[in-house]
Amino acid sequence: MQLRNSPGASDVCSHTDHSDNPNKLSIKSKLSMATCALLQAGAPTAQAESGEWDVDTAFLYYSEDARISVFEPVIRAEKEIDEGEFVKFKLVYDALTGSTPYGAAPSPSAQTITNPSGNSTYSVAPGELPLNNSFKDTRVAFSGDWTIPLDRLKQITLGANISTEYDFNSIGVSANYAQDSHDKNRTYTVGLGVSAETWDPVGGKNTELAYMIDPEGSTPQPKGGSDTKSNFDVMFGLIQVINRSTIMQFNLGHSTSSGYLTDPYRYISIIGTDGLPLSGADLVNAGGPDAFPYIYEKRPDSRARNTFFWRTAHHLTEDVINVSYRYFTDDWGINSHTLDFRYRYELGGSHYLQPRLRYYTQSEADFYINSLTATQASNVEFASADYRLRELVTTTIGLKYGVGIGKNSEFTVRAELMNQTYTITDPNLEANNLELAPDLDAVIIQLGYHFFW
Amino acid sequence: MIRILLITSVITSVQGLSACTTVQPWEKDLLARPSMALVPDENENFLDEHIYFSKEASSGGQGVGGGGCGCN
């Protein structure tokens, strides 16, 4: 959740004088009030008047090259219901279709893989990276926030959220406390959040590290039912006005997750000494009758994450630079750096262009593995071939255009290109001209319309 | 090397805070502009967090709460 106010924003006009006699307002206070009146008269974008809903809508189209496509509309509505007291609601719908890699390595031979439901199989041509093409899901998420002013300098925001999809449900609550300094140039924040999530995988939860079974055989696939996990977040923040044109934010966050953190659908290829998937008697000996050369992944049942986040907005003569950096580290061995840079270039007449560059790099998880031998598979404690746990780099470049329409609304459109590259190598696969980790390319298009109602 | 850079940037930033100018309410005209909000477009920020949560192993940093997703 985001802070409602920052010291440099709407608090600019909330300065009050504590003199008992209104006729004895200080010069400072009178200047402040006069300036606020001027600012509001000439504000570049309208703000919600009392009783009005501030409505922000967006439609996202995300499409990977020959893989997943996502359609995601969002509507957010916010209203001041009393002085300094706000309610905010957000409704999100997600529709995903397409194909995605579930962890199997490519092979010079054709592969047969059991579908997530466990009832059927699909074939992968020789040399191709296996992709599960039955990936399809819809998700609905709803959240609400209630901001309550405690006094002139303090406020608390209580939030709740719920989301549901075919095989996954989440419910959470949060509380954020914010306190301004007396000159309102600094804000201290503390946030707490807890959530509970439930996996109810299609066809039941696959037993971790168990071999994938051919559904057309007579051996049953080891399965469980649903499973749960919980998350706890705490965050300490500081927002500081640096000078008349610069504001800065720092956050330190700590999160823990516990429970079933495995991805119930992902698996790992089992290879022989030649580095290629097992077959024949070797596979029967390793996995038993009806086994395919894959085992389902297993992750640790706890994860602790720490983040440091810094963001600055700086106003040039007309344009605005917004830059942020995040350092992330966890006890799964993942360390990452994220740099995000936006430059808002004012075209005049309420039009603007905003180029954007995002650069992300992460190290690989301790238990990430391209593939396992049968011996490793029978001894390993944790293992995953999920491409998102690899050492990787994501680069996004984009451009956004925004235009004010009339006094009270704004239209925006952004187009971005995302590229993800992986630094892993697999000499055995490369010797067979097989590519384990081709780049992932995606297009991101977002339309936005913001108005008051 | 990256840790050294990180620590240096934190120390520099914290030192920078002590050098902050006291900005009076009537001097906050630029800071009050919507374009100067730390998060100028909440929906864009939310959608980005959702995209990168599902494609990378890191998440969070900007706040607590928000909806869960089975995508990662």
Coordinates of C-alpha atoms in Angstrom, one line a residue:
Chain A
M1 CA 0.0 0.0 0.0
Q2 CA 1.1 3.6 -0.6
L3 CA 1.2 6.4 1.8
R4 CA -1.7 8.8 1.4
N5 CA 0.4 12.0 2.1
S6 CA 3.9 12.8 1.8
P7 CA 5.4 15.8 3.4
G8 CA 5.8 17.7 0.2
A9 CA 2.4 17.0 -1.3
S10 CA -1.0 17.8 0.1
D11 CA 0.3 18.8 3.5
V12 CA 1.5 22.0 1.9
C13 CA -1.9 23.6 2.6
S14 CA -2.6 22.0 5.9
H15 CA -0.4 24.4 7.9
T16 CA -2.4 25.8 10.8
D17 CA -1.8 28.5 13.4
H18 CA -2.5 27.7 17.0
S19 CA -3.2 31.2 18.0
D20 CA -6.4 31.4 20.0
N21 CA -7.4 34.7 18.4
P22 CA -8.0 34.3 14.6
N23 CA -7.3 38.0 14.3
K24 CA -3.8 37.4 15.5
L25 CA -2.6 35.0 12.8
S26 CA 1.1 35.1 12.4
I27 CA 2.6 36.6 9.3
K28 CA 4.0 33.1 8.5
S29 CA 0.5 31.6 8.7
K30 CA -1.1 34.4 6.5
L31 CA 1.7 33.9 3.9
S32 CA 1.0 30.2 4.0
M33 CA -2.7 30.6 3.5
A34 CA -2.3 33.1 0.7
T35 CA 0.2 30.9 -1.0
C36 CA -2.1 27.9 -0.8
A37 CA -4.9 29.9 -2.3
L38 CA -2.6 30.8 -5.2
L39 CA -1.3 27.2 -5.5
Q40 CA -4.8 25.7 -5.6
A41 CA -5.9 28.3 -8.2
G42 CA -3.0 27.4 -10.5
A43 CA -2.6 23.7 -9.8
P44 CA -1.6 21.9 -12.9
T45 CA -4.0 19.0 -12.2
A46 CA -7.3 19.2 -10.4
Q47 CA -7.8 17.6 -7.0
A48 CA -11.0 15.9 -5.8
E49 CA -13.4 18.3 -4.1
S50 CA -15.1 17.3 -0.9
G51 CA -17.5 14.4 -1.5
E52 CA -16.1 13.6 -4.9
W53 CA -14.7 10.2 -5.8
D54 CA -11.2 10.2 -7.2
V55 CA -11.3 7.4 -9.8
D56 CA -8.3 5.9 -11.5
T57 CA -8.7 3.1 -14.1
A58 CA -6.2 1.2 -16.0
F59 CA -6.1 -1.6 -18.5
L60 CA -2.9 -3.7 -18.8
Y61 CA -2.0 -5.9 -21.8
Y62 CA 1.1 -8.0 -21.2
S63 CA 2.3 -10.4 -23.8
E64 CA 5.4 -12.6 -23.9
D65 CA 6.9 -13.8 -27.2
A66 CA 5.1 -17.1 -27.9
R67 CA 4.3 -17.6 -24.2
I68 CA 1.9 -16.0 -21.7
S69 CA -0.6 -13.2 -22.4
V70 CA -2.3 -11.3 -19.6
F71 CA -5.3 -8.9 -19.7
E72 CA -5.7 -7.0 -16.4
P73 CA -8.1 -4.2 -15.8
V74 CA -7.9 -2.2 -12.5
I75 CA -10.2 0.3 -11.0
R76 CA -9.3 2.3 -7.9
A77 CA -11.6 4.8 -6.2
E78 CA -10.9 7.0 -3.3
K79 CA -13.0 9.5 -1.4
E80 CA -12.5 11.9 1.5
I81 CA -15.4 11.1 3.8
D82 CA -14.4 13.6 6.6
E83 CA -11.6 16.0 7.1
G84 CA -8.4 14.0 6.6
E85 CA -10.4 10.7 6.6
F86 CA -10.3 8.7 3.4
V87 CA -11.6 5.4 2.1
K88 CA -10.1 3.7 -0.9
F89 CA -11.1 0.6 -2.8
K90 CA -9.4 -1.3 -5.6
L91 CA -10.8 -4.1 -7.8
V92 CA -8.5 -6.1 -10.1
Y93 CA -9.3 -8.7 -12.7
D94 CA -6.6 -10.9 -14.2
A95 CA -6.9 -13.2 -17.2
L96 CA -3.9 -15.3 -18.2
T97 CA -3.5 -17.7 -21.1
G98 CA -0.6 -19.2 -22.9
S99 CA 2.3 -21.5 -22.3
T100 CA 5.2 -21.3 -19.8
P101 CA 8.2 -23.5 -18.9
Y102 CA 7.7 -25.6 -15.8
G103 CA 11.3 -26.7 -15.3
A104 CA 11.9 -29.5 -17.8
A105 CA 15.1 -29.3 -19.9
P106 CA 15.1 -29.7 -23.7
S107 CA 16.2 -33.1 -25.1
P108 CA 17.4 -34.4 -28.5
S109 CA 14.6 -36.9 -28.2
A110 CA 10.8 -36.3 -28.1
Q111 CA 9.5 -35.9 -24.5
T112 CA 6.1 -36.9 -23.0
I113 CA 5.0 -34.9 -19.9
T114 CA 2.0 -35.3 -17.7
N115 CA -0.3 -32.3 -17.6
P116 CA -0.8 -30.5 -14.2
S117 CA -4.2 -32.2 -13.8
G118 CA -2.4 -35.5 -13.8
N119 CA -5.0 -37.0 -16.2
S120 CA -3.4 -36.6 -19.6
T121 CA 0.0 -36.0 -21.3
Y122 CA 1.5 -33.7 -23.9
S123 CA 4.4 -34.2 -26.3
V124 CA 7.4 -32.0 -26.8
A125 CA 9.3 -32.2 -30.1
P126 CA 13.0 -33.1 -30.1
G127 CA 15.2 -30.0 -29.4
E128 CA 12.3 -27.9 -28.1
L129 CA 12.2 -26.3 -24.6
P130 CA 9.2 -28.0 -22.9
L131 CA 6.4 -25.5 -22.3
N132 CA 3.1 -26.3 -20.5
N133 CA 0.6 -25.0 -22.9
S134 CA -2.5 -25.5 -20.7
F135 CA -1.7 -22.5 -18.6
K136 CA -4.9 -20.6 -18.1
D137 CA -6.2 -18.8 -15.0
T138 CA -8.3 -15.9 -13.9
R139 CA -8.0 -14.0 -10.7
V140 CA -10.1 -11.4 -8.9
A141 CA -8.7 -9.2 -6.2
F142 CA -10.4 -6.6 -4.0
S143 CA -8.8 -4.4 -1.4
G144 CA -9.9 -1.6 0.8
D145 CA -8.1 1.1 2.9
W146 CA -9.4 3.4 5.6
T147 CA -7.2 6.3 6.6
I148 CA -8.0 7.9 9.9
P149 CA -6.4 11.1 11.1
L150 CA -5.3 10.8 14.8
D151 CA -4.3 14.5 15.1
R152 CA -2.7 17.2 12.9
L153 CA 0.5 15.2 12.5
K154 CA -0.5 11.5 12.8
Q155 CA -2.6 9.2 10.8
I156 CA -3.2 5.5 10.6
T157 CA -4.4 3.5 7.6
L158 CA -6.1 0.1 8.0
G159 CA -6.2 -2.1 5.0
A160 CA -7.7 -5.5 4.0
N161 CA -7.4 -7.5 0.8
I162 CA -8.7 -10.7 -0.7
S163 CA -7.9 -12.4 -3.9
T164 CA -9.2 -15.6 -5.5
E165 CA -8.2 -17.7 -8.5
Y166 CA -9.0 -21.2 -9.6
D167 CA -6.3 -22.9 -7.4
F168 CA -5.1 -20.2 -5.0
N169 CA -6.7 -17.9 -2.5
S170 CA -5.3 -15.1 -0.4
I171 CA -6.6 -12.9 2.4
G172 CA -4.6 -10.3 4.3
V173 CA -4.8 -7.2 6.6
S174 CA -2.4 -4.4 7.1
A175 CA -1.9 -1.3 9.3
N176 CA 0.3 1.7 8.5
Y177 CA 1.1 4.5 11.0
A178 CA 2.5 7.8 9.7
Q179 CA 3.7 10.8 11.8
D180 CA 4.8 14.1 10.4
S181 CA 7.4 16.3 11.9
H182 CA 6.1 19.7 13.2
D183 CA 7.3 21.5 10.1
K184 CA 5.8 18.7 7.9
N185 CA 9.1 18.3 6.1
R186 CA 9.6 14.8 7.4
T187 CA 7.3 11.7 7.8
Y188 CA 8.1 8.6 9.8
T189 CA 6.1 5.5 8.9
V190 CA 5.7 2.0 10.3
G191 CA 3.7 -0.7 8.5
L192 CA 2.6 -4.2 9.5
G193 CA 0.9 -6.8 7.3
V194 CA -0.2 -10.4 7.6
S195 CA -1.7 -12.7 5.1
A196 CA -2.9 -16.3 4.8
E197 CA -2.8 -18.1 1.5
T198 CA -4.1 -21.5 0.3
W199 CA -3.1 -23.6 -2.6
D200 CA -5.6 -26.0 -3.9
P201 CA -3.8 -27.4 -7.0
V202 CA -5.6 -28.8 -10.0
G203 CA -5.8 -32.6 -9.4
G204 CA -4.3 -32.3 -5.9
K205 CA -0.8 -31.3 -4.7
N206 CA 2.0 -33.4 -6.2
T207 CA 4.2 -35.0 -3.5
E208 CA 7.5 -33.1 -3.4
L209 CA 10.5 -34.9 -5.0
A210 CA 8.2 -37.7 -6.3
Y211 CA 8.6 -38.9 -9.8
M212 CA 6.1 -37.8 -12.4
I213 CA 3.9 -40.8 -13.3
D214 CA 2.4 -41.6 -16.7
P215 CA -1.4 -41.3 -16.2
E216 CA -1.9 -44.1 -18.8
G217 CA 0.0 -46.6 -16.7
S218 CA -1.3 -48.5 -13.7
T219 CA 0.8 -46.7 -11.0
P220 CA -0.9 -43.9 -9.1
Q221 CA 0.7 -40.5 -8.8
P222 CA 1.5 -39.7 -5.2
K223 CA -0.8 -36.8 -4.3
G224 CA -1.9 -34.6 -1.4
G225 CA -4.8 -32.2 -1.1
S226 CA -4.5 -28.5 -0.5
D227 CA -1.9 -26.7 1.6
T228 CA -1.3 -23.3 3.2
K229 CA 1.3 -20.6 3.8
S230 CA 1.4 -17.4 5.8
N231 CA 3.3 -14.1 5.4
F232 CA 4.2 -11.4 7.8
D233 CA 5.6 -8.0 6.8
V234 CA 7.0 -5.1 8.8
M235 CA 8.4 -1.9 7.3
F236 CA 9.9 1.3 8.7
G237 CA 10.0 4.3 6.4
L238 CA 11.2 7.9 6.3
I239 CA 10.1 10.5 3.8
Q240 CA 12.1 13.7 3.8
V241 CA 11.8 17.0 2.0
I242 CA 15.4 17.8 1.0
N243 CA 14.8 21.2 -0.5
R244 CA 12.2 23.1 -2.5
S245 CA 12.4 20.8 -5.4
T246 CA 13.5 17.4 -4.0
I247 CA 11.8 14.8 -1.9
M248 CA 13.3 11.5 -0.8
Q249 CA 12.0 8.3 0.7
F250 CA 13.8 5.4 2.5
N251 CA 12.2 2.1 3.6
L252 CA 13.6 -0.8 5.5
G253 CA 11.4 -3.9 5.2
H254 CA 11.5 -7.4 6.7
S255 CA 9.1 -10.2 5.6
T256 CA 8.8 -13.8 6.5
S257 CA 6.8 -16.6 4.8
S258 CA 6.2 -20.0 6.2
G259 CA 4.3 -23.1 5.2
Y260 CA 4.0 -24.6 1.7
L261 CA 6.3 -22.4 -0.4
T262 CA 6.8 -25.0 -3.2
D263 CA 5.2 -24.4 -6.6
P264 CA 2.9 -27.3 -6.9
Y265 CA 3.2 -27.7 -10.7
R266 CA 6.9 -27.3 -11.3
Y267 CA 9.4 -30.2 -11.9
I268 CA 13.0 -31.0 -12.7
S269 CA 14.4 -33.2 -15.4
I270 CA 16.2 -36.4 -14.3
I271 CA 19.3 -37.0 -16.4
G272 CA 21.8 -39.8 -17.0
T273 CA 25.5 -39.6 -17.1
D274 CA 25.3 -38.2 -20.6
G275 CA 23.4 -35.3 -19.3
L276 CA 20.2 -36.2 -21.2
P277 CA 16.9 -37.4 -19.8
L278 CA 16.8 -41.0 -18.5
S279 CA 15.0 -43.6 -20.4
G280 CA 14.4 -47.4 -20.5
A281 CA 15.6 -49.6 -17.7
D282 CA 17.5 -46.8 -16.1
L283 CA 14.3 -44.8 -15.6
V284 CA 12.4 -47.9 -14.4
N285 CA 15.2 -48.6 -11.9
A286 CA 15.2 -45.0 -10.7
G287 CA 11.6 -44.0 -10.6
G288 CA 9.7 -47.2 -10.8
P289 CA 7.2 -48.5 -13.4
D290 CA 5.3 -45.8 -15.3
A291 CA 7.7 -43.1 -14.2
F292 CA 8.6 -40.2 -16.5
P293 CA 12.1 -38.7 -16.1
Y294 CA 11.0 -35.7 -13.9
I295 CA 10.5 -35.1 -10.2
Y296 CA 8.3 -32.5 -8.6
E297 CA 10.2 -29.7 -7.0
K298 CA 10.6 -28.9 -3.3
R299 CA 11.4 -25.6 -1.6
P300 CA 12.2 -24.8 2.0
D301 CA 9.1 -24.2 4.2
S302 CA 10.3 -20.8 5.4
R303 CA 11.7 -17.7 3.8
A304 CA 13.0 -14.5 5.4
R305 CA 13.4 -11.4 3.1
N306 CA 14.9 -8.0 3.8
T307 CA 14.7 -5.0 1.6
F308 CA 16.2 -1.5 1.5
F309 CA 14.3 0.9 -0.7
W310 CA 15.2 4.5 -1.7
R311 CA 13.3 6.8 -4.0
T312 CA 13.8 10.4 -5.0
A313 CA 11.6 12.8 -7.0
H314 CA 13.3 16.0 -8.2
H315 CA 11.7 18.9 -10.0
L316 CA 13.8 20.6 -12.7
T317 CA 12.7 23.8 -14.3
E318 CA 9.7 22.1 -15.8
D319 CA 10.5 18.4 -15.9
V320 CA 10.6 15.8 -13.1
I321 CA 13.0 13.0 -12.4
N322 CA 11.8 10.0 -10.4
V323 CA 14.4 7.4 -9.5
S324 CA 14.4 4.5 -7.1
Y325 CA 16.7 1.7 -6.0
R326 CA 15.9 -1.5 -4.1
Y327 CA 18.3 -3.9 -2.5
F328 CA 16.8 -7.3 -1.7
T329 CA 18.3 -10.2 0.1
D330 CA 16.8 -13.4 1.5
D331 CA 17.8 -16.7 3.2
W332 CA 17.3 -18.7 0.0
G333 CA 20.5 -17.1 -1.3
I334 CA 18.9 -14.5 -3.6
N335 CA 20.3 -11.0 -3.7
S336 CA 19.0 -8.5 -6.1
H337 CA 19.4 -4.9 -7.2
T338 CA 16.6 -2.9 -8.9
L339 CA 17.1 0.5 -10.4
D340 CA 14.1 2.4 -11.9
F341 CA 14.4 5.7 -13.6
R342 CA 11.7 7.9 -15.1
Y343 CA 12.0 11.3 -16.7
R344 CA 8.8 13.3 -17.1
Y345 CA 9.3 15.7 -20.0
E346 CA 6.7 18.4 -20.1
L347 CA 5.5 19.1 -23.7
G348 CA 3.4 22.0 -22.7
G349 CA -0.4 22.4 -22.7
S350 CA -0.8 19.5 -20.2
H351 CA 0.9 17.0 -22.4
Y352 CA 3.9 15.1 -21.3
L353 CA 6.2 12.2 -22.3
Q354 CA 7.9 10.0 -19.8
P355 CA 10.8 7.7 -20.9
R356 CA 11.5 4.9 -18.4
L357 CA 14.4 2.5 -17.8
R358 CA 14.3 -0.4 -15.3
Y359 CA 17.2 -2.6 -14.6
Y360 CA 17.1 -5.7 -12.4
T361 CA 19.7 -8.3 -11.5
Q362 CA 19.5 -11.2 -9.1
S363 CA 21.7 -14.1 -8.0
E364 CA 20.4 -17.7 -8.1
A365 CA 18.7 -19.5 -5.2
D366 CA 20.8 -22.0 -3.3
F367 CA 18.6 -24.9 -4.4
Y368 CA 18.2 -23.9 -8.0
I369 CA 19.3 -26.7 -10.3
N370 CA 19.1 -27.2 -14.1
S371 CA 18.5 -30.9 -13.8
L372 CA 19.3 -33.8 -11.4
T373 CA 20.8 -37.3 -11.8
A374 CA 18.7 -40.1 -10.3
T375 CA 21.2 -40.4 -7.4
Q376 CA 21.0 -36.6 -6.7
A377 CA 17.2 -36.9 -6.9
S378 CA 17.1 -39.5 -4.2
N379 CA 19.4 -37.5 -1.8
V380 CA 18.5 -33.9 -2.4
E381 CA 16.8 -31.9 0.4
F382 CA 15.5 -29.0 -1.7
A383 CA 15.5 -28.5 -5.5
S384 CA 13.8 -26.3 -8.1
A385 CA 14.4 -25.7 -11.8
D386 CA 12.1 -22.6 -11.8
Y387 CA 13.6 -20.2 -14.2
R388 CA 12.7 -17.3 -11.9
L389 CA 15.2 -18.6 -9.3
R390 CA 18.1 -18.5 -11.7
E391 CA 20.7 -15.8 -11.9
L392 CA 19.1 -13.4 -14.3
V393 CA 18.9 -9.8 -15.6
T394 CA 15.7 -8.0 -16.5
T395 CA 15.8 -4.8 -18.6
T396 CA 12.7 -2.8 -19.4
I397 CA 12.6 0.3 -21.5
G398 CA 9.5 2.3 -22.2
L399 CA 7.7 5.5 -23.0
K400 CA 4.5 7.0 -21.5
Y401 CA 2.4 9.7 -22.8
G402 CA -0.1 11.6 -20.7
V403 CA -2.6 14.4 -21.5
G404 CA -5.0 16.3 -19.3
I405 CA -8.5 16.3 -20.7
G406 CA -10.6 19.3 -19.5
K407 CA -10.2 20.3 -15.8
N408 CA -10.7 17.0 -14.1
S409 CA -9.4 14.1 -16.1
E410 CA -6.2 12.7 -17.5
F411 CA -5.5 10.0 -20.1
T412 CA -2.2 8.0 -20.2
V413 CA -0.7 5.3 -22.4
R414 CA 2.5 3.5 -21.9
A415 CA 4.4 1.0 -24.0
E416 CA 7.4 -0.9 -22.7
L417 CA 9.6 -3.7 -23.9
M418 CA 10.9 -6.2 -21.3
N419 CA 13.8 -8.6 -21.8
Q420 CA 15.0 -11.2 -19.4
T421 CA 18.3 -13.0 -19.9
Y422 CA 19.8 -15.9 -17.9
T423 CA 23.4 -16.5 -17.3
I424 CA 23.2 -20.3 -16.7
T425 CA 25.0 -22.8 -18.9
D426 CA 24.7 -26.5 -19.4
P427 CA 27.6 -28.0 -21.3
N428 CA 25.8 -31.3 -22.0
L429 CA 22.8 -29.6 -23.6
E430 CA 25.0 -27.2 -25.5
A431 CA 27.0 -30.1 -26.9
N432 CA 23.7 -31.3 -28.4
N433 CA 22.8 -27.8 -29.7
L434 CA 20.0 -27.5 -27.1
E435 CA 19.2 -24.2 -25.5
L436 CA 18.1 -24.4 -21.9
A437 CA 17.4 -20.7 -21.2
P438 CA 16.4 -18.7 -24.2
D439 CA 15.8 -15.0 -23.5
L440 CA 12.3 -14.0 -22.5
D441 CA 10.9 -11.0 -24.4
A442 CA 7.6 -9.3 -23.5
V443 CA 5.5 -6.2 -24.5
I444 CA 3.7 -4.2 -21.8
I445 CA 0.9 -1.8 -22.9
Q446 CA -1.1 0.1 -20.4
L447 CA -4.0 2.5 -20.9
G448 CA -5.1 4.7 -18.0
Y449 CA -7.9 7.2 -17.4
H450 CA -8.2 9.2 -14.2
F451 CA -11.2 11.4 -13.4
F452 CA -13.3 12.8 -10.6
W453 CA -16.9 11.7 -10.1
Chain B
M1 CA 31.9 -4.1 -4.6
I2 CA 28.1 -3.7 -4.8
R3 CA 27.9 -3.8 -1.0
I4 CA 30.5 -1.1 -0.7
L5 CA 28.6 1.0 -3.2
L6 CA 25.4 0.4 -1.2
I7 CA 26.9 1.2 2.1
T8 CA 28.5 4.4 0.7
S9 CA 25.2 5.5 -0.9
V10 CA 23.3 5.0 2.4
I11 CA 25.9 6.9 4.4
T12 CA 25.9 9.7 1.8
S13 CA 22.1 9.8 1.8
V14 CA 21.9 9.9 5.6
Q15 CA 24.5 12.7 5.7
G16 CA 22.5 14.4 3.1
L17 CA 19.5 14.5 5.3
S18 CA 21.3 16.5 7.9
A19 CA 21.9 19.1 5.2
C20 CA 18.2 19.4 4.3
T21 CA 16.8 22.8 3.8
T22 CA 13.9 23.8 6.0
V23 CA 11.2 24.3 3.4
Q24 CA 8.4 26.6 4.5
P25 CA 4.8 25.8 3.6
W26 CA 4.6 28.6 1.0
E27 CA 7.7 27.2 -0.7
K28 CA 6.1 23.9 -1.5
D29 CA 4.6 24.8 -4.8
L30 CA 6.8 22.4 -6.8
L31 CA 6.5 19.6 -4.2
A32 CA 2.7 19.9 -4.2
R33 CA 2.4 19.2 -7.9
P34 CA 0.9 15.8 -8.7
S35 CA 3.9 15.0 -11.0
M36 CA 6.2 15.3 -7.9
A37 CA 4.3 12.6 -5.9
L38 CA 6.7 9.8 -5.0
V39 CA 4.3 7.4 -6.8
P40 CA 2.6 9.6 -9.5
D41 CA 0.6 6.7 -10.9
E42 CA -0.6 4.2 -8.4
N43 CA -2.1 1.8 -10.9
E44 CA 1.1 1.7 -12.9
N45 CA 3.1 1.0 -9.8
F46 CA 0.6 -1.7 -8.7
L47 CA 0.6 -3.4 -12.2
D48 CA 4.4 -3.3 -12.4
E49 CA 4.8 -4.9 -9.0
H50 CA 2.4 -7.6 -10.2
I51 CA 4.4 -8.2 -13.4
Y52 CA 7.8 -8.4 -11.8
F53 CA 6.5 -10.4 -8.8
S54 CA 5.5 -13.1 -11.3
K55 CA 8.8 -12.9 -13.3
E56 CA 11.5 -12.4 -10.6
A57 CA 12.4 -13.8 -7.2
S58 CA 12.3 -10.5 -5.4
S59 CA 9.4 -8.4 -4.3
G60 CA 8.4 -5.7 -1.8
G61 CA 10.2 -2.7 -0.6
Q62 CA 7.6 -0.1 -1.2
G63 CA 5.0 -1.0 1.4
V64 CA 3.2 -3.7 3.3
G65 CA -0.1 -5.4 2.4
G66 CA -1.6 -5.9 -1.0
G67 CA -3.1 -9.0 -2.6
G68 CA -1.5 -12.3 -2.9
C69 CA -1.0 -14.2 -6.2
G70 CA -0.4 -17.8 -7.0
C71 CA 1.8 -16.7 -9.9
N72 CA 5.0 -17.0 -7.8

